XYZ file of C-alpha atoms in Angstrom:
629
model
C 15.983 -11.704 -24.922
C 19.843 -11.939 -24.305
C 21.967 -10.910 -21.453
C 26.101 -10.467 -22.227
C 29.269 -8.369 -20.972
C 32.800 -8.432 -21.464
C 34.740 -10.843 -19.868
C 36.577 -8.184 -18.322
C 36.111 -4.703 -17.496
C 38.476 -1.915 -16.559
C 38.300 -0.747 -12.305
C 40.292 1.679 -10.814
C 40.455 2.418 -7.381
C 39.612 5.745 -7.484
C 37.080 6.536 -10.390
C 36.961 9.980 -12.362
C 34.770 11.048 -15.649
C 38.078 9.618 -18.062
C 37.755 6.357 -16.580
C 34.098 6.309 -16.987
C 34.045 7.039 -20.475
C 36.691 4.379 -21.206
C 34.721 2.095 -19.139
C 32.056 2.889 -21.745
C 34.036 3.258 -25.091
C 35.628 -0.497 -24.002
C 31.700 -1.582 -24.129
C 30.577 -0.109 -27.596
C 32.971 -2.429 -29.461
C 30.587 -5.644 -28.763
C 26.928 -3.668 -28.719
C 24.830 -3.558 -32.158
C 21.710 -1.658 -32.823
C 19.828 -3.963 -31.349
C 16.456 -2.460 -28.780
C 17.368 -3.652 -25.088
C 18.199 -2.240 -21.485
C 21.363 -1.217 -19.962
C 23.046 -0.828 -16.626
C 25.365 1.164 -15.199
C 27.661 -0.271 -12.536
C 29.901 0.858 -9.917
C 33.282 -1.155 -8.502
C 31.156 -3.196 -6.082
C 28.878 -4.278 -9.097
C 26.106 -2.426 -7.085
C 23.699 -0.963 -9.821
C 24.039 2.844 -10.532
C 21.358 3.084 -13.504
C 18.998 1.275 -15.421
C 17.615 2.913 -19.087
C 16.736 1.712 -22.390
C 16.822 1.878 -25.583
C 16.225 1.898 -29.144
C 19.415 1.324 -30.072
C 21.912 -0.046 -27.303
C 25.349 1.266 -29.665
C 23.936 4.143 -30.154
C 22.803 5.278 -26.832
C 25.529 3.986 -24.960
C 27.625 5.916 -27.243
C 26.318 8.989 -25.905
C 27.507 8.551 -22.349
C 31.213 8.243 -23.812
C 31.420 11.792 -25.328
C 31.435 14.778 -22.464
C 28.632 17.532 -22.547
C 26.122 16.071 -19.972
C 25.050 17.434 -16.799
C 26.773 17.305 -13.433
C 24.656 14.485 -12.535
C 25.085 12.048 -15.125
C 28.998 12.960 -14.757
C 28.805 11.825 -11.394
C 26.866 8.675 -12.405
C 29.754 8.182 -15.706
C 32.718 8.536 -12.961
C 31.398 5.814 -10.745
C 30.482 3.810 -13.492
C 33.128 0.646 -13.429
C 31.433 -2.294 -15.476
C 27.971 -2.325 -17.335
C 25.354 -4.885 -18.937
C 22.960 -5.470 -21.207
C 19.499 -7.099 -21.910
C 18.463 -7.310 -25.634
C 14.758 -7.227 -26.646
C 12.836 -8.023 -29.631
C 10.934 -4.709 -29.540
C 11.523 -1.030 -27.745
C 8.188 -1.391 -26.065
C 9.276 -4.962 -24.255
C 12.762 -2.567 -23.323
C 10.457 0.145 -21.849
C 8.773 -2.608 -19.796
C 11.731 -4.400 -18.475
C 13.393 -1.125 -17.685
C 11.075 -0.041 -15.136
C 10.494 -3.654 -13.854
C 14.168 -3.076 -13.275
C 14.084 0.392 -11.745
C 11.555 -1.141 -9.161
C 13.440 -3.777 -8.025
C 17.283 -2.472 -8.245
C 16.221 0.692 -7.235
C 19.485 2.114 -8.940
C 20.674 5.433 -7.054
C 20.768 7.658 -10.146
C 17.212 6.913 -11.347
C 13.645 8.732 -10.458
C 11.975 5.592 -8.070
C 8.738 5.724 -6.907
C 9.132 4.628 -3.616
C 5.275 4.359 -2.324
C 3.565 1.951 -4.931
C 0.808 0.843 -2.882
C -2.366 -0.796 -4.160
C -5.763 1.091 -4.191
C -9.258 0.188 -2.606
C -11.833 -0.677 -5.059
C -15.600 -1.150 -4.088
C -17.030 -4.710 -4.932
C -20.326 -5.950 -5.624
C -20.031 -9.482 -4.509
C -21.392 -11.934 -6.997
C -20.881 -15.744 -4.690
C -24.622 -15.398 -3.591
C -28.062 -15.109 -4.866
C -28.134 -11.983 -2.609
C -25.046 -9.824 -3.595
C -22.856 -7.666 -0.773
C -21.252 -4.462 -1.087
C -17.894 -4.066 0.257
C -14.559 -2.644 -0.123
C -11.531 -4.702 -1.847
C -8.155 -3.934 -2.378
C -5.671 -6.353 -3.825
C -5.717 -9.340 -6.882
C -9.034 -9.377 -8.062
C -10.185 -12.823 -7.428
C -13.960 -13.052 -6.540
C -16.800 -12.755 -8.437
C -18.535 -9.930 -9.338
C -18.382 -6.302 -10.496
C -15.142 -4.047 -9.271
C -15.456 -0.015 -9.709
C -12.893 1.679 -8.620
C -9.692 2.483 -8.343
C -10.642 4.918 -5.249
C -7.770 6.654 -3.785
C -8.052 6.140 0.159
C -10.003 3.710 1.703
C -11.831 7.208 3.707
C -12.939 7.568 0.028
C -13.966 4.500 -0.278
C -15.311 4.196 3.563
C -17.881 7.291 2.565
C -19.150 6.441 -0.788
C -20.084 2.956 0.660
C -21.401 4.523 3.712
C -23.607 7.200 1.379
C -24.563 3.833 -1.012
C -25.994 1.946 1.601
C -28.322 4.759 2.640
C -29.228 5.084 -1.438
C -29.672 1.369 -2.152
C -30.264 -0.385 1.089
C -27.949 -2.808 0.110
C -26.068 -5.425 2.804
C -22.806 -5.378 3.619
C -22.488 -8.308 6.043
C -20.392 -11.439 5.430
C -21.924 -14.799 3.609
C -21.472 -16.658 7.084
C -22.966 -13.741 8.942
C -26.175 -13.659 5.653
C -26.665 -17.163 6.692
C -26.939 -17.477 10.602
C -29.345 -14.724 10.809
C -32.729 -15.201 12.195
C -34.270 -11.850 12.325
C -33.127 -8.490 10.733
C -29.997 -6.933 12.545
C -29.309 -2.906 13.240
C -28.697 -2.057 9.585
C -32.122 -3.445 8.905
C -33.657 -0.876 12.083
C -31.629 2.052 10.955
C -32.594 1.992 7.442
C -29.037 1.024 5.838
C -29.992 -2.607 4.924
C -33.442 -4.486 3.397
C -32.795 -7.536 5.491
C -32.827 -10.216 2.633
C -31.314 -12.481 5.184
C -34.734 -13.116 7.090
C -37.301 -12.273 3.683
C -38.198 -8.609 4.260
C -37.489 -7.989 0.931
C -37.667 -10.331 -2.163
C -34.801 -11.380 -4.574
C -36.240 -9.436 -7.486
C -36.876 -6.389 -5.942
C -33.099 -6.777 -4.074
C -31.226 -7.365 -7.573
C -33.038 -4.529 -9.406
C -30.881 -2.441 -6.136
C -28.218 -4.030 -6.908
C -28.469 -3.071 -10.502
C -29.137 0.612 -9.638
C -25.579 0.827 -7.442
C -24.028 -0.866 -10.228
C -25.832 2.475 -12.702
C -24.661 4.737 -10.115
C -21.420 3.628 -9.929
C -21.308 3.477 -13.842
C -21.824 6.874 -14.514
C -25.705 7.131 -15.153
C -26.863 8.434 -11.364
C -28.487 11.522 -13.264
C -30.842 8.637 -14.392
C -31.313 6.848 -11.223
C -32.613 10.464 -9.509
C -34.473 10.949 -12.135
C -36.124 7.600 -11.746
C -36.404 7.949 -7.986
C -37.634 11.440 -7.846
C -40.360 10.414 -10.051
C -41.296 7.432 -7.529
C -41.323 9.667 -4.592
C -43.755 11.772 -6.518
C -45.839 8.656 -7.313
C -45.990 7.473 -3.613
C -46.615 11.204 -2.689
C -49.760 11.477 -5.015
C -51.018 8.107 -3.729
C -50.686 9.648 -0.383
C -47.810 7.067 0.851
C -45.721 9.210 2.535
C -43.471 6.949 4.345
C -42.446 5.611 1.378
C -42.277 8.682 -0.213
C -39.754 10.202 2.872
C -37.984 6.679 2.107
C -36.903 7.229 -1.471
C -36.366 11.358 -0.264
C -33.430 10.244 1.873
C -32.131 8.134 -0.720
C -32.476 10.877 -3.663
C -30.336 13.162 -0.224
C -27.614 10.257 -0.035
C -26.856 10.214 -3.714
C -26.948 13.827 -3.701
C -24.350 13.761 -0.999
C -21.710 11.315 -2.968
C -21.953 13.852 -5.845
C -21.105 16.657 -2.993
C -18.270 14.624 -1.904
C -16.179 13.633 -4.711
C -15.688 17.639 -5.660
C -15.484 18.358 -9.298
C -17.209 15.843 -11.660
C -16.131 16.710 -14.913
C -18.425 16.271 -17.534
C -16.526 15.502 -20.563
C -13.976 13.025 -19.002
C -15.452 9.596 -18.333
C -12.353 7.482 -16.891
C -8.988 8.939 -16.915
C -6.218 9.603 -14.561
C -5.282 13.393 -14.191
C -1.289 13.485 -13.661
C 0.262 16.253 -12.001
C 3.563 17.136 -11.493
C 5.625 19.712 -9.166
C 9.480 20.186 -8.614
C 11.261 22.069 -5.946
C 14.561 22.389 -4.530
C 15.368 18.728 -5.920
C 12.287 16.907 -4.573
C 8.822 16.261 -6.716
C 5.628 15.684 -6.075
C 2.927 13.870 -8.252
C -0.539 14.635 -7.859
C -3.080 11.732 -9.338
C -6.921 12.246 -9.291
C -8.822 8.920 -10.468
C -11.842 9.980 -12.743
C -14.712 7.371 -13.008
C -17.618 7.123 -14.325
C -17.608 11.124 -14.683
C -16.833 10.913 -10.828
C -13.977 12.476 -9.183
C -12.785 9.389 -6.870
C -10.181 11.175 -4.897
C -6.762 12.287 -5.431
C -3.556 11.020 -4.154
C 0.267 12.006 -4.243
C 3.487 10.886 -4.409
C 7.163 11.672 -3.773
C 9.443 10.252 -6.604
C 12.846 9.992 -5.232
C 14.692 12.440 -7.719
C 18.807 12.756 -7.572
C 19.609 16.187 -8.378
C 19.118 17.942 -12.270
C 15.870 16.071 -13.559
C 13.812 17.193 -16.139
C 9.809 17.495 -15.668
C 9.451 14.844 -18.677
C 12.106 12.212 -17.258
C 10.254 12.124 -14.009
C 6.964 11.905 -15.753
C 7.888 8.796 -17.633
C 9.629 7.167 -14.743
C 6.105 7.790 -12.910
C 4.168 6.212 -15.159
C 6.199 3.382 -15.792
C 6.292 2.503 -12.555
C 2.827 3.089 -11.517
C 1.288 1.493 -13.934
C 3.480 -1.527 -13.618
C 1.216 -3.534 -11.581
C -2.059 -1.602 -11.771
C -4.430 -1.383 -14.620
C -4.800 1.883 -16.934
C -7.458 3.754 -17.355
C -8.809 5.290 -21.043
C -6.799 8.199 -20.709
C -3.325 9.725 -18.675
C -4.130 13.506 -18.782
C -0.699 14.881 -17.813
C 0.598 18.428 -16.768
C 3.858 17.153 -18.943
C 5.001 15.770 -21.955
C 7.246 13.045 -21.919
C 9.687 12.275 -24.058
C 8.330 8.465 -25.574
C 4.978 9.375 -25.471
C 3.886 6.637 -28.630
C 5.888 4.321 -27.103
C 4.616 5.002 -23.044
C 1.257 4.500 -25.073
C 1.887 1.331 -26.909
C 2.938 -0.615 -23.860
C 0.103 0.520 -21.879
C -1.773 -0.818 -24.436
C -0.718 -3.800 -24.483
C -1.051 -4.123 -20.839
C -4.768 -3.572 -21.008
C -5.734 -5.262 -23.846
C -7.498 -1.978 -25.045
C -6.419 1.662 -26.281
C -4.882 3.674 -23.641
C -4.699 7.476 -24.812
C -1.769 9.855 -23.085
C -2.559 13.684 -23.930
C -1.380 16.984 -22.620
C -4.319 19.407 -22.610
C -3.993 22.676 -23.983
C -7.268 24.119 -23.567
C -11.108 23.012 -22.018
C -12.001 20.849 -19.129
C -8.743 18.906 -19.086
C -6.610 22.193 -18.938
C -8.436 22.815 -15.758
C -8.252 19.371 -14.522
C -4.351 19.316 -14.839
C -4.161 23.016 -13.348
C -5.798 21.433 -10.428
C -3.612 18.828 -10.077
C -0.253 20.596 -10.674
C -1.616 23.042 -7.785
C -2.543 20.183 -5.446
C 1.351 18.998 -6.086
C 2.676 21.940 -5.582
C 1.002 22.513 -2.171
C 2.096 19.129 -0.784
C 5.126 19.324 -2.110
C 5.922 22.832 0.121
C 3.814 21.425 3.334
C 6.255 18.372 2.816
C 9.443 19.748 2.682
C 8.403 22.262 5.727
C 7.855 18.981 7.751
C 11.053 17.682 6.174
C 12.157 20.960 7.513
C 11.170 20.626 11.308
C 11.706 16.348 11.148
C 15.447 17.034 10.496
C 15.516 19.465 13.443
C 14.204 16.790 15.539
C 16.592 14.108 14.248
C 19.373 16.665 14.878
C 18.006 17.233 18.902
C 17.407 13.382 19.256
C 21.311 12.817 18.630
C 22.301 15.582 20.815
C 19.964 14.688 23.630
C 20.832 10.916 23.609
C 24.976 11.044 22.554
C 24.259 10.302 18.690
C 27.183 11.140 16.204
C 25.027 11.986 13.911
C 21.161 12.456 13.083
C 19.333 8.661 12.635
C 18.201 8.404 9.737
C 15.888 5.387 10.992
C 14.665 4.500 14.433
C 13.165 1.442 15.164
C 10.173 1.281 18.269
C 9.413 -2.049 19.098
C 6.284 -3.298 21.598
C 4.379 -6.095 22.587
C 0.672 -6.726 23.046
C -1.025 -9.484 24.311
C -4.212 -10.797 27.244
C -2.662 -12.564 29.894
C -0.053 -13.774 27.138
C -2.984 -15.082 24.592
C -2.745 -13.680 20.858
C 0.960 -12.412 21.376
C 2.492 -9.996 18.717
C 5.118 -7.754 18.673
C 5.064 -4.567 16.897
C 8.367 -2.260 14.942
C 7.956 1.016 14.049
C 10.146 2.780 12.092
C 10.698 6.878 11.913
C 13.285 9.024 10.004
C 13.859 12.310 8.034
C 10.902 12.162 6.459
C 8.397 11.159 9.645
C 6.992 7.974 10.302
C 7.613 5.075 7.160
C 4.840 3.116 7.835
C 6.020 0.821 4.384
C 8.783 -0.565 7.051
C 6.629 -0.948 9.869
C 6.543 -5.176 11.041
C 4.657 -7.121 12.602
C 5.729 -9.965 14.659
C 3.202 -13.175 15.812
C 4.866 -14.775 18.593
C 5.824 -18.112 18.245
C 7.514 -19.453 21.234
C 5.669 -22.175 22.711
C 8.044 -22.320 25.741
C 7.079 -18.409 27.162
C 5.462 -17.634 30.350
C 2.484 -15.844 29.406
C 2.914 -12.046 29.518
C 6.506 -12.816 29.145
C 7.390 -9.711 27.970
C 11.278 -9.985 28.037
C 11.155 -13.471 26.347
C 8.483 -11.831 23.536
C 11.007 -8.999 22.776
C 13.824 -11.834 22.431
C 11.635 -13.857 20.143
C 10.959 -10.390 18.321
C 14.485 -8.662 18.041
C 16.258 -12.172 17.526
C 13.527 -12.793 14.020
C 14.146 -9.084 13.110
C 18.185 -8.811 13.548
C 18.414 -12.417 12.373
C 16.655 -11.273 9.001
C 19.152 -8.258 8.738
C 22.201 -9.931 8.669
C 21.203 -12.488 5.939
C 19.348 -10.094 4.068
C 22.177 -6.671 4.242
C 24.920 -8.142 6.246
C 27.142 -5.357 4.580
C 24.409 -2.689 5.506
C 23.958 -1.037 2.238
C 20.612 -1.304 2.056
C 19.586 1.288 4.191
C 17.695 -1.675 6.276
C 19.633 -1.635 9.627
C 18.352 1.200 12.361
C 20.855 3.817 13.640
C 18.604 3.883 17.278
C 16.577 1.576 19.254
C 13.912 2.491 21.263
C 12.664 0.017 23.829
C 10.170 0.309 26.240
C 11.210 -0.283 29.609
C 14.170 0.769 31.645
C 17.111 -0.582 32.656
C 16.666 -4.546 32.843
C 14.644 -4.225 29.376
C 17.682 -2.128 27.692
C 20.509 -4.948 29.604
C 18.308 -7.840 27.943
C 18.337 -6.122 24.497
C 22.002 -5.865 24.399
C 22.460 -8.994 25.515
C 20.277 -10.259 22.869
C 21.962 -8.125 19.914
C 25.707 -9.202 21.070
C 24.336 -13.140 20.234
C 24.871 -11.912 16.937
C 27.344 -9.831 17.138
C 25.522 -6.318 17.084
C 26.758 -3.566 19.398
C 27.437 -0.385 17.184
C 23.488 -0.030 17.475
C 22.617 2.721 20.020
C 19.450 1.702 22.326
C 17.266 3.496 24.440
C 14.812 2.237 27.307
C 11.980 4.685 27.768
C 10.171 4.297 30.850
C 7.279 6.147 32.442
C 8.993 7.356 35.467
C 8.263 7.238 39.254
C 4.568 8.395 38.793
C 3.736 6.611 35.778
C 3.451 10.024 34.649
C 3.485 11.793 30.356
C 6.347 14.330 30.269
C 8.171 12.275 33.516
C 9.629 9.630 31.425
C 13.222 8.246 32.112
C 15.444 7.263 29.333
C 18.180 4.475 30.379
C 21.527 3.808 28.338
C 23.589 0.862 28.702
C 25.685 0.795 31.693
C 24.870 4.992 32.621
C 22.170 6.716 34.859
C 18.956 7.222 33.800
C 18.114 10.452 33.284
C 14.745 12.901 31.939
C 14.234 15.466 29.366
C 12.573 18.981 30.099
C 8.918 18.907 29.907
C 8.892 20.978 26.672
C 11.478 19.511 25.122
C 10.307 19.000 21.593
C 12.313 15.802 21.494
C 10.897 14.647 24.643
C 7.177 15.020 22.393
C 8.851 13.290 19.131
C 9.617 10.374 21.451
C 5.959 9.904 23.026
C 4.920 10.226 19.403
C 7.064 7.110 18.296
C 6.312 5.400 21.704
C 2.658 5.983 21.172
C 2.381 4.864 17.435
C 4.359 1.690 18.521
C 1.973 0.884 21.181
C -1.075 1.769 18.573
C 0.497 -0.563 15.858
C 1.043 -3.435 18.404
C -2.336 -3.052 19.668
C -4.333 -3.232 16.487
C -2.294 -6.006 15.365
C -2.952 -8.105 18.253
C -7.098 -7.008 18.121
C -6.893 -8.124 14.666
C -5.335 -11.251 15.596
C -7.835 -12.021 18.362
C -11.034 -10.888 15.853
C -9.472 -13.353 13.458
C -9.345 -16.327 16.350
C -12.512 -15.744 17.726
C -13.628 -16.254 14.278
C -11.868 -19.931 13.667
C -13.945 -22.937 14.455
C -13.072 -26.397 14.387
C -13.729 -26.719 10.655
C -11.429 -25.111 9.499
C -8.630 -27.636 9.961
C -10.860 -30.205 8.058
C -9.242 -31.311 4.892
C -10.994 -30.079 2.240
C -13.488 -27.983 3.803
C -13.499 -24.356 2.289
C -15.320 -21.196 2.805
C -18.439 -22.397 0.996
C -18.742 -26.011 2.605
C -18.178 -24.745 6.183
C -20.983 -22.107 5.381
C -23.347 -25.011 4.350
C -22.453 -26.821 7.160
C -22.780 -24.066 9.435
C -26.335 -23.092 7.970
C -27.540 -27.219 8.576
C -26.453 -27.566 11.967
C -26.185 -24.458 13.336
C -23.155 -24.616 15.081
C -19.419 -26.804 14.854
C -20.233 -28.340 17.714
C -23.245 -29.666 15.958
C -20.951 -30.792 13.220
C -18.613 -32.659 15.345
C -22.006 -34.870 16.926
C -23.763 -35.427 13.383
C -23.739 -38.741 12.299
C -22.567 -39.917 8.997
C -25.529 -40.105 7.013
C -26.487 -36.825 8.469
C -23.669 -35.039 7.144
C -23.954 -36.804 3.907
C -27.504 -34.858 3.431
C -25.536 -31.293 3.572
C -25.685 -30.024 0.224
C -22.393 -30.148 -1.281
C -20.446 -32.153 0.863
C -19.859 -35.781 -1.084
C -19.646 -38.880 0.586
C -15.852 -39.178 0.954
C -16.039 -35.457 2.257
C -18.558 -36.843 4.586
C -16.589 -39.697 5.577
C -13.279 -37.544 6.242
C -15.419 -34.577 8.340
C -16.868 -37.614 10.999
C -13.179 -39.118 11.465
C -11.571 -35.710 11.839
C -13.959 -35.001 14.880
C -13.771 -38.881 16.040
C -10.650 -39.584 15.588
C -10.155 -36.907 18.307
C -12.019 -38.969 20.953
């Protein structure tokens, strides 16, 4: 792969379509026919667009003739320099054009801007007794993965349905281990309690092995199976076990009810649908497994103006599959224009055939109808929120002195107990509602605060946060820096904020204390400005509700953080800041002595009897804890 460009190229200082095509025609006499990736750049070398191509000449060559639509004209007249990446192959261009797109995020290309990872469900294969759970992210443990799922509430409720079915646990290895007698999952019939022996390790993995059928695809089987054992304990007049495997026959029943439509003749695919409007998109994906529907999610591609159905399509999948596996099969409500070659690289990237198809008739056709009207939907309930968001926006700049409408508000709180487990929480809301892919949280570090400090915390807070902005988009292109603060407090909180954002020389930045007013009251809040009276809102002021909202979700965000943060200290021991003691050591220490404090008396020899800890291990465990008086 190769990366050149002229040593100079032409700029003007106002562009127009004749520059931008000798911008262009200047290019085409160093480009061959070689496969490779181009981009399209303005006069401040900021990145316009990123495609590929079979053949760099030729394609370029296409932007230097006119005939294209108002778009691209606008993208050819701001186009001041470009550059190129040669490939070996067109397939290694495809990929490297939409690892591109993702991180340039060029202005004339279709991005998809939420790319989030999905839950999967786990069976947990690091003990003899294996746990059911939910995972999202790398998949690093050990065991079987079935998903991808497309909420965690889908998740949540086919684990919560599974558990009644196939009584499996779903407690942690530390929490397996410390047991002593069965806990409520056990008493409520959600668990067989193989941490104290009520059940034995045969009779738990041949469970295990029916979730693992279920979640496969064969759960017709696994009824069948269980309907004929209910009839069996029935006949031998058994009937509590007979109720037993009823409920469970009831709880697989009930995932089958909740997923929807199961088609029959699609066994793992992802059913693409597609919807545009009034220059926005939406993209409907249902995840098929196992002959399961596992839920349905969509997306808003940012689009910029005349895009066709197929260019969007591609773009999608590109960029969704760039860090997530493929299924079998892409059933789409569109074709796309390099369908072989969409196919080849997804290929590649699974190590197995992945099939793209357009369904003209049958199951599919129905599948894809489904989507495209599931797109189409959120697509109109969107842009009527868009609709009422940017009348907000439009009252919050008239009610506080804006010049304009934000286009991003930033809420910032604190939470804390008496100043332990300090965080501090940003929000941030704009034209299209809350953009909780921007929200932040903060861990406060400052080891000289007063606990419940809450003026030094928001220091330590904005002084991390604006620090970060001005090394990261200290020209503000980005679209990173806030147009409104909102700070809760009054007047002394909004003096201390300005005071903190002049240290680095930030004042443009309007800010906004919100407090609760003389009777702590809703709908009596004060708002404070810099240097000016406070002053209220009416009651039913729709902007006076918008700003509880983003209060509210700021104090919700800055709670859970800080619960989290507590859950995860309450959790810590001692142990964990031994050198070389991991997960599975400080579990076998835990289950020998019971407790760290235990640890930290053992003598040598004892510890040298825990299975798996060595004698140098040993050795460094008894002078952590001595060494410490």
């Amino acid at each position: 792969m190769t990366d050149h460009q002229p040593e100079s190229s032409p700029e003007t200082a106002r562009p127009t379509l004749r520059t931008g095509y000798a911008v262009i025609q200047d290019y085409l006499k160093t480009l061959d026919s070689s496969p490779g990736v181009y981009r399209m750049l303005d006069s401040e070398s900021r990145v316009l667009y990123v495609g590929k191509a079979r053949n760099l000449r030729a394609r370029v060559s296409n932007y230097s003739r006119p005939g294209h639509s108002p778009r691209i004209e606008r993208m050819i007249a701001a186009t001041a320099s470009m550059m190129f990446l040669t490939t070996r192959t067109e397939t290694e261009a495809l990929l490297l054009e939409q690892n591109l797109i993702k991180q340039l995020k060029p202005k004339y290309n279709v991005l998809l801007r939420d790319d989030k990872s999905f839950p999967n469900i786990l069976v947990a294969k690091d003990h003899a007794f294996p746990q059911i759970k939910k995972h999202r992210g790398t998949r690093r443990e050990k065991g079987s993965y079935f998903g991808p799922f497309a909420s965690a509430g889908a998740v949540n409720r086919t684990l919560n349905q599974l558990q009644k079915a196939f009584l499996l646990r779903n407690c942690s290895n530390a929490m397996f281990e410390s047991r002593t007698r069965p806990c409520l999952q056990y008493q409520i019939k959600r668990c067989t309690a193989p941490c104290t022996g009520e059940i034995s390790a045969e009779d738990y993995a041949a469970s295990v092995r029916d979730a693992e059928r279920f979640l496969s695809g064969r759960s017709t089987k696994i009824q069948e199976e269980l309907a004929e054992q209910m009839a069996a304990a029935s006949e031998a007049m058994e009937f509590e076990r007979a109720a037993a495997l009823r409920d469970r026959i009831k709880a697989l029943t009930q995932v089958q009810t909740s997923q929807g439509i199961n088609p029959r003749g699609v066994a793992e695919a992802d059913v693409i649908g597609l919807h545009l409007d009034s220059g926005q998109a939406c993209v409907q994906v249902f995840f098929i497994r196992a002959n399961q529907n596992w839920g349905n999610q969509d997306f808003y591609p940012r689009i910029n103006g005349d895009v066709s159905p197929a260019e969007v399509m591609e773009a999608f999948i590109g960029q969704f599959y760039d860090n997530k596996e493929p299924p079998r099969q892409l059933i789409l409500s569109d074709e796309i224009e390099n369908g072989d070659l969409m196919e080849q690289a997804l290929s590649d990237k699974a190590g197995r055939r992945v099939e793209i198809l357009v369904p003209q008739r049958g199951e599919k056709t129905e599948l894809v109808a489904g989507a495209v009207r599931n797109a189409r939907e959120s697509l109109a309930r969107r842009m009527a929120e868009s609709a009422t968001q940017a009348k907000l926006l439009r009252g919050v700049a008239e009610a506080f002195g804006l010049e304009g409408p934000p286009q991003r508000i930033e809420v910032y709180d604190n939470s804390h107990i008496q100043g332990s487990h300090a965080v501090g929480g940003m929000i941030v809301a704009g034209p299209e509602g809350f953009m909780k892919n921007a929200y932040r949280k903060f861990n406060i570090k400052g080891d000289d605060l007063t606990p419940g400090d809450d003026f030094g915390m928001m220091k330590e807070v904005l002084n991390r946060r604006f620090s970060r902005l001005l090394k990261e988009d200290p020209d503000r292109e980005k679209g990173l820096w806030p147009d409104l603060l909102l700070i809760d407090g009054g007047a002394g909180q909004v003096s201390a904020v300005a005071e903190i954002m002049a240290e680095h020389g930030v004042q443009d930045i309007p800010m906004i204390g919100v407090a609760k007013g003389v009777d702590r009251d809703h709908g009596k809040e004060e708002f404070h400005r810099l240097g000016e009276p406070a002053f209220a809102l009416q009651r039913n002021d729709p902007v006076l509700y918008f700003v509880q909202r983003m209060r509210d979700e700021a104090h919700r965000f800055a709670i859970g953080t800080h619960r989290a943060k507590r859950a995860k200290a309450m959790g810590a021991t001692p142990l964990d800041e031994v050198p070389g003691v991991g997960a599975a050591r400080k579990r076998a220490l835990l289950a020998h002595f019971g407790s760290a404090k235990a640890v930290s008396r053992a003598n040598l020899s004892d510890l040298k009897a825990v299975e798996g800890v060595s004698a140098a291990l040993a050795q460094r465990i008894y002078d952590f804890f001595h060494a410490q008086g």
